[in-house]
Amino acid sequence: MNDLVRWSKLINFFISVTDGSHRKMYLLATDHLHKLQEMAVHDPFLQDLLTFLLPFYNSFIAQYRKSNQDRILLAEKTADLNDMLVELSTNKIRQWDIQIQGVYDMRSNVYKRLLPDGRGPFQTNSYEMRIEAILSLAERLNLDPQLSALGQDVEAYGLQLQSLRMQQQGIKVYRSANSKALEEQRLELAKGLYAVFCRLKGHYYEELYEVEKFYKLHYFRTSNDNNGLPDQEVNSFEISLEANSRSGQLEDLLEGGQNIRLTHLEGAQLQYYTVVNAVDTPLEEHNLDPLQSVILTVADGHQLLVVNNTHGIPAKLQVEIL
């Protein structure tokens, strides 16, 4: 590891430049792999490097995808849980209260026993305490012959909410383990990338500039070491999409016949298309699945890329003008 290396020239810089960003490792390594694949077709040496690197890359990508799916599933379960709690605090407890009042006056001792603290415990407590309030109410209702049917409905709602909460917490634990495994895979991939980098330098030792062809240098630059060059290339950037939102991009950069690479980074499936202007109806809308990378050829005259997130969780993608 880097902390055991005393000579600075032996430090694996792939570890440091991707520290804290698995997304950056994903983008850096994927771009490098694509360049190797393109140039290895007629070069046995590069094919050998590609064969060496692929197991490191595939292991990282598999874990990255698993972690991303965990995040999506956790967001879904959390949204479902919150929806049920909103329904509980607004409609459900009101409906249950009205049904109880249909049998017992709210000033009666029986009513006060059934709902000793009114609707409050179902509206403002933590997840667990609200679930407990529902199941406790269900037990009291089930003991009353006139309200046992309501008690069964209340109990069913409470058990459904309890099950959803357990699923959400289970995903959190599993996601934590997956995040640790993903970090381990990042470090392993960094070792593979560094080994390939060293072999490329050895192979092109008289033409070191050739090594640059295998990397996008902006992934390695910082504001202090880029010799005045921008940190991000203008033809490569990320788009963040809020839940259930649409975004128009590249309005002043597109012209017919260009190729654009779209890389899904986070979130659920997206839709995308190009049009002449924002008010146009697309002739065809395409899907971009989680972690998928596609190349889109812009139709003649089209000047706008539109990306649509129809899901209840945020999403991110990278756009590159090739």
C-alpha atoms as one frame of an Amber mdcrd trajectory, in Angstrom:
protein
   0.000   0.000   0.000   1.041   3.654  -0.427   1.698   4.125   3.292   4.512
   1.541   3.105   6.262   3.211   0.156   9.055   5.646   1.060  10.165   6.644
  -2.443   7.599   9.085  -3.868   8.104   7.879  -7.436   6.728   4.452  -6.442
   3.465   5.808  -5.023   0.363   4.485  -6.758  -1.341   7.735  -7.767  -4.478
   5.886  -8.931  -5.268   5.338  -5.249  -4.979   9.006  -4.335  -6.787  10.504
  -7.343  -9.844   8.293  -6.757  -9.805   8.502  -2.959 -13.322   9.191  -1.718
 -14.919   8.832  -5.162 -15.907   5.419  -6.487 -17.687   7.242  -9.305 -14.400
   8.807 -10.408 -12.734   5.386 -10.372 -15.612   4.045 -12.463 -15.229   6.801
 -15.048 -11.424   6.824 -15.108 -11.067   3.052 -15.371 -13.876   2.665 -17.927
 -12.408   5.328 -20.197  -8.945   3.758 -19.916 -10.332   0.296 -20.643 -12.194
   1.554 -23.709  -8.997   3.089 -25.059  -7.082  -0.133 -24.453  -9.790  -2.138
 -26.221  -9.745   0.160 -29.234  -5.950   0.071 -29.593  -5.361  -3.588 -28.677
  -7.090  -5.006 -31.757  -3.830  -5.178 -33.722  -1.292  -5.041 -30.884  -0.549
  -8.250 -28.895   1.241  -6.283 -26.169  -1.810  -4.126 -25.500  -4.055  -7.178
 -25.698  -1.962  -8.758 -22.963  -2.406  -5.641 -20.802  -6.149  -5.720 -21.436
  -6.350  -9.378 -20.425  -4.435  -8.576 -17.229  -6.625  -5.586 -16.321 -10.070
  -7.032 -17.063 -10.431  -9.173 -13.882  -9.636  -6.142 -11.692 -12.066  -3.985
 -13.663 -14.884  -6.538 -13.790 -14.698  -7.183 -10.033 -14.909  -3.467  -9.298
 -17.786  -2.911 -11.732 -19.773  -5.844 -10.313 -19.400  -4.466  -6.778 -20.112
  -0.911  -7.948 -23.316  -2.090  -9.595 -24.331  -4.065  -6.495 -23.765  -1.019
  -4.278 -25.716   1.195  -6.662 -28.633  -1.244  -6.664 -28.562  -1.241  -2.855
 -28.805   2.541  -2.847 -31.729   2.486  -5.290 -33.541  -0.204  -3.300 -32.962
   1.639  -0.020 -34.350   4.845  -1.539 -37.406   2.922  -2.769 -38.075   1.280
   0.608 -37.557   4.571   2.444 -39.983   6.322   0.096 -42.568   3.542   0.581
 -42.130   3.756   4.350 -42.528   7.531   4.359 -45.619   7.267   2.143 -47.229
   4.859   4.623 -46.344   7.125   7.565 -47.837  10.147   5.809 -50.958   8.119
   5.108 -51.010   7.057   8.778 -50.671  10.575  10.173 -53.313  12.049   7.864
 -55.959   9.644   6.613 -55.575   6.377   8.532 -55.650   7.639  12.113 -58.484
  10.026  11.221 -60.520   7.177   9.720 -59.807   4.871  12.667 -60.723   7.615
  15.138 -64.012   8.315  13.356 -64.925   4.607  13.385 -64.186   4.375  17.108
 -66.297   7.477  17.766 -69.106   5.819  15.825 -69.296   3.307  18.671 -68.031
   5.229  21.704 -68.363   8.897  22.584 -64.955  10.547  22.685 -65.653  11.650
  26.298 -66.289   8.075  27.411 -63.790   6.043  29.421 -63.743   3.311  26.751
 -62.755   5.800  24.059 -60.022   7.210  26.324 -58.740   3.676  26.896 -58.614
   2.960  23.178 -56.954   6.275  22.271 -55.514   7.550  25.553 -53.295  10.155
  23.864 -55.542  10.891  20.901 -53.994  10.924  17.437 -50.631  12.310  18.557
 -48.663   9.024  18.909 -49.513   8.149  15.294 -48.332  11.480  13.902 -45.139
  12.716  15.581 -43.183   9.788  17.063 -40.240   7.861  15.613 -40.834   5.019
  13.151 -40.675   2.358  15.847 -42.919   4.176  18.319 -45.582   4.801  15.675
 -45.510   1.137  14.683 -45.848   0.228  18.355 -48.785   2.643  18.721 -50.582
   0.962  15.787 -50.063  -2.596  17.025 -51.040  -1.664  20.593 -54.234  -0.029
  19.328 -54.947  -3.144  17.258 -54.682  -5.339  20.378 -57.175  -3.153  22.284
 -59.585  -3.073  19.356 -59.395  -6.841  18.867 -60.647  -7.324  22.442 -63.777
  -5.287  21.699 -66.486  -7.316  19.852 -67.872  -4.172  18.235 -64.485  -3.039
  16.876 -62.658  -6.324  16.207 -63.004  -5.938  12.418 -61.369  -2.517  12.666
 -58.731  -4.059  14.912 -57.794  -6.545  12.199 -57.417  -3.732   9.646 -55.278
  -1.696  12.047 -53.129  -4.744  12.826 -52.620  -5.509   9.124 -51.462  -1.937
   8.504 -49.116  -2.076  11.469 -47.583  -5.381  10.408 -47.102  -4.114   6.855
 -45.354  -1.011   8.172 -43.241  -3.111  10.546 -42.176  -5.438   7.718 -41.235
  -2.482   5.505 -39.174  -0.945   8.309 -37.321  -4.242   8.863 -36.581  -4.492
   5.127 -35.247  -0.938   5.086 -32.980  -1.561   8.068 -31.760  -4.836   6.569
 -30.794  -3.074   3.348 -28.875  -0.465   5.373 -26.788  -3.196   7.006 -26.219
  -4.977   3.685 -25.349  -1.680   1.985 -22.734  -0.921   4.629 -21.033  -4.266
   3.957 -21.202  -3.676   0.210 -19.682  -0.211   0.589 -16.722  -1.703   2.445
 -16.311  -4.344  -0.275 -16.506  -1.640  -2.955 -13.677   0.299  -1.309 -11.572
  -2.875  -1.272 -12.262  -3.383  -4.977 -11.290   0.249  -5.681  -7.893  -0.369
  -4.125  -7.444  -3.615  -6.052  -8.361  -1.934  -9.339  -5.927   0.889  -8.545
  -3.164  -1.714  -8.260  -4.102  -3.180 -11.637  -4.237   0.264 -13.258  -0.839
   1.190 -11.852   0.707  -2.063 -13.087  -0.631  -1.374 -16.600   0.637   2.208
 -16.430   4.146   1.034 -15.522   4.181  -1.503 -18.335   2.996   1.151 -20.811
   5.868   3.413 -19.752   8.311   0.558 -20.218   6.895  -0.299 -23.631   6.943
   3.320 -24.868  10.123   4.356 -23.008  11.457   6.209 -26.070   8.054   7.762
 -26.889   6.517   8.452 -23.479   3.979  10.830 -25.008   2.247   7.754 -26.429
   1.199   6.765 -22.899  -1.063   9.831 -22.679  -3.269   8.384 -25.420  -4.569
   5.785 -22.964  -5.913   8.264 -20.385  -8.073  11.344 -19.979  -5.681  13.593
 -18.141  -8.325  15.755 -16.445  -8.988  12.871 -14.046  -5.469  13.315 -12.680
  -5.218  17.111 -12.589  -5.830  19.403  -9.641  -6.039  23.179  -9.533  -2.367
  23.326  -8.472  -0.752  20.964 -10.954  -2.542  21.379 -14.255  -0.273  24.071
 -15.726  -3.194  26.404 -16.289  -5.387  23.805 -17.969  -9.018  23.468 -16.795
  -9.839  20.732 -14.298 -12.720  19.514 -16.454 -12.810  19.292 -20.217 -15.674
  21.281 -21.708 -16.784  18.253 -23.707 -17.256  16.073 -20.634 -19.491  16.854
 -17.656 -22.066  15.402 -15.285 -25.805  16.088 -15.143 -27.768  15.773 -11.900
 -31.504  15.160 -12.190 -33.916  15.583  -9.321 -36.706  13.043  -8.862 -39.395
  13.300 -11.566 -37.568  15.984 -13.532 -36.491  16.739 -17.096 -33.330  18.522
 -18.259 -32.322  20.058 -21.588 -28.585  20.149 -22.337 -25.971  21.118 -24.966
 -28.186  23.709 -26.635 -25.214  25.752 -27.902 -22.841  22.841 -28.469 -24.708
  20.399 -30.703 -24.729  20.163 -34.464 -25.944  17.320 -36.642 -23.763  14.248
 -37.010 -21.939  14.505 -33.675 -21.498  11.490 -31.414 -22.353  11.765 -27.719
 -21.509   9.184 -25.072 -24.018   8.963 -22.210 -22.933   7.073 -19.102 -25.473
   6.331 -16.368 -23.911   6.977 -12.933 -26.666   6.904 -10.315 -30.394   6.363
  -9.997 -33.009   4.414 -11.914 -33.596   4.097 -15.668 -33.589   7.366 -17.645
 -35.062   8.371 -20.995 -33.201  10.550 -23.497 -33.599  12.014 -26.988 -32.459
  14.918 -29.167 -34.656  17.566 -30.812 -34.255  20.774 -32.770 -35.647  22.839
 -29.873 -37.338  22.300 -26.532 -40.948  22.533 -27.782 -40.515  19.702 -30.328
 -41.956  16.223 -29.836 -39.233  13.546 -30.163 -39.457  11.065 -33.011 -37.944
   8.384 -30.779 -37.186   8.205 -27.046 -34.422   5.895 -25.793 -33.875   4.230
 -22.419 -30.616   4.436 -20.450 -30.387   1.688 -17.845 -28.448   2.017 -14.560
 -24.666   2.027 -15.227 -25.200   1.620 -18.982 -22.982   3.546 -21.424 -24.233
   4.314 -24.947 -23.098   6.376 -27.926 -25.771   8.525 -29.571 -25.381  10.038
 -33.035 -27.103  13.423 -33.172 -29.591  13.726 -36.018 -29.076  16.495 -38.590
 -30.323  19.836 -37.297 -30.849  18.686 -33.725 -29.458  21.131 -31.169 -30.775
  19.919 -27.804 -30.303  16.792 -25.707 -33.221  16.078 -23.350 -32.906  13.677
 -20.404 -35.990  12.627 -18.439 -36.034  11.103 -14.944 -39.512   9.660 -14.337
 -38.643   8.009 -11.016 -38.946   9.174  -7.423 -35.205   9.225  -6.724 -32.433
  11.537  -8.036 -30.146  10.414 -10.861 -26.805  11.349 -12.409 -25.195  10.738
 -15.770 -22.053  11.779 -17.594 -22.236  13.390 -21.032 -19.263  13.393 -23.396
 -19.128  15.006 -26.820 -16.843  12.702 -28.791
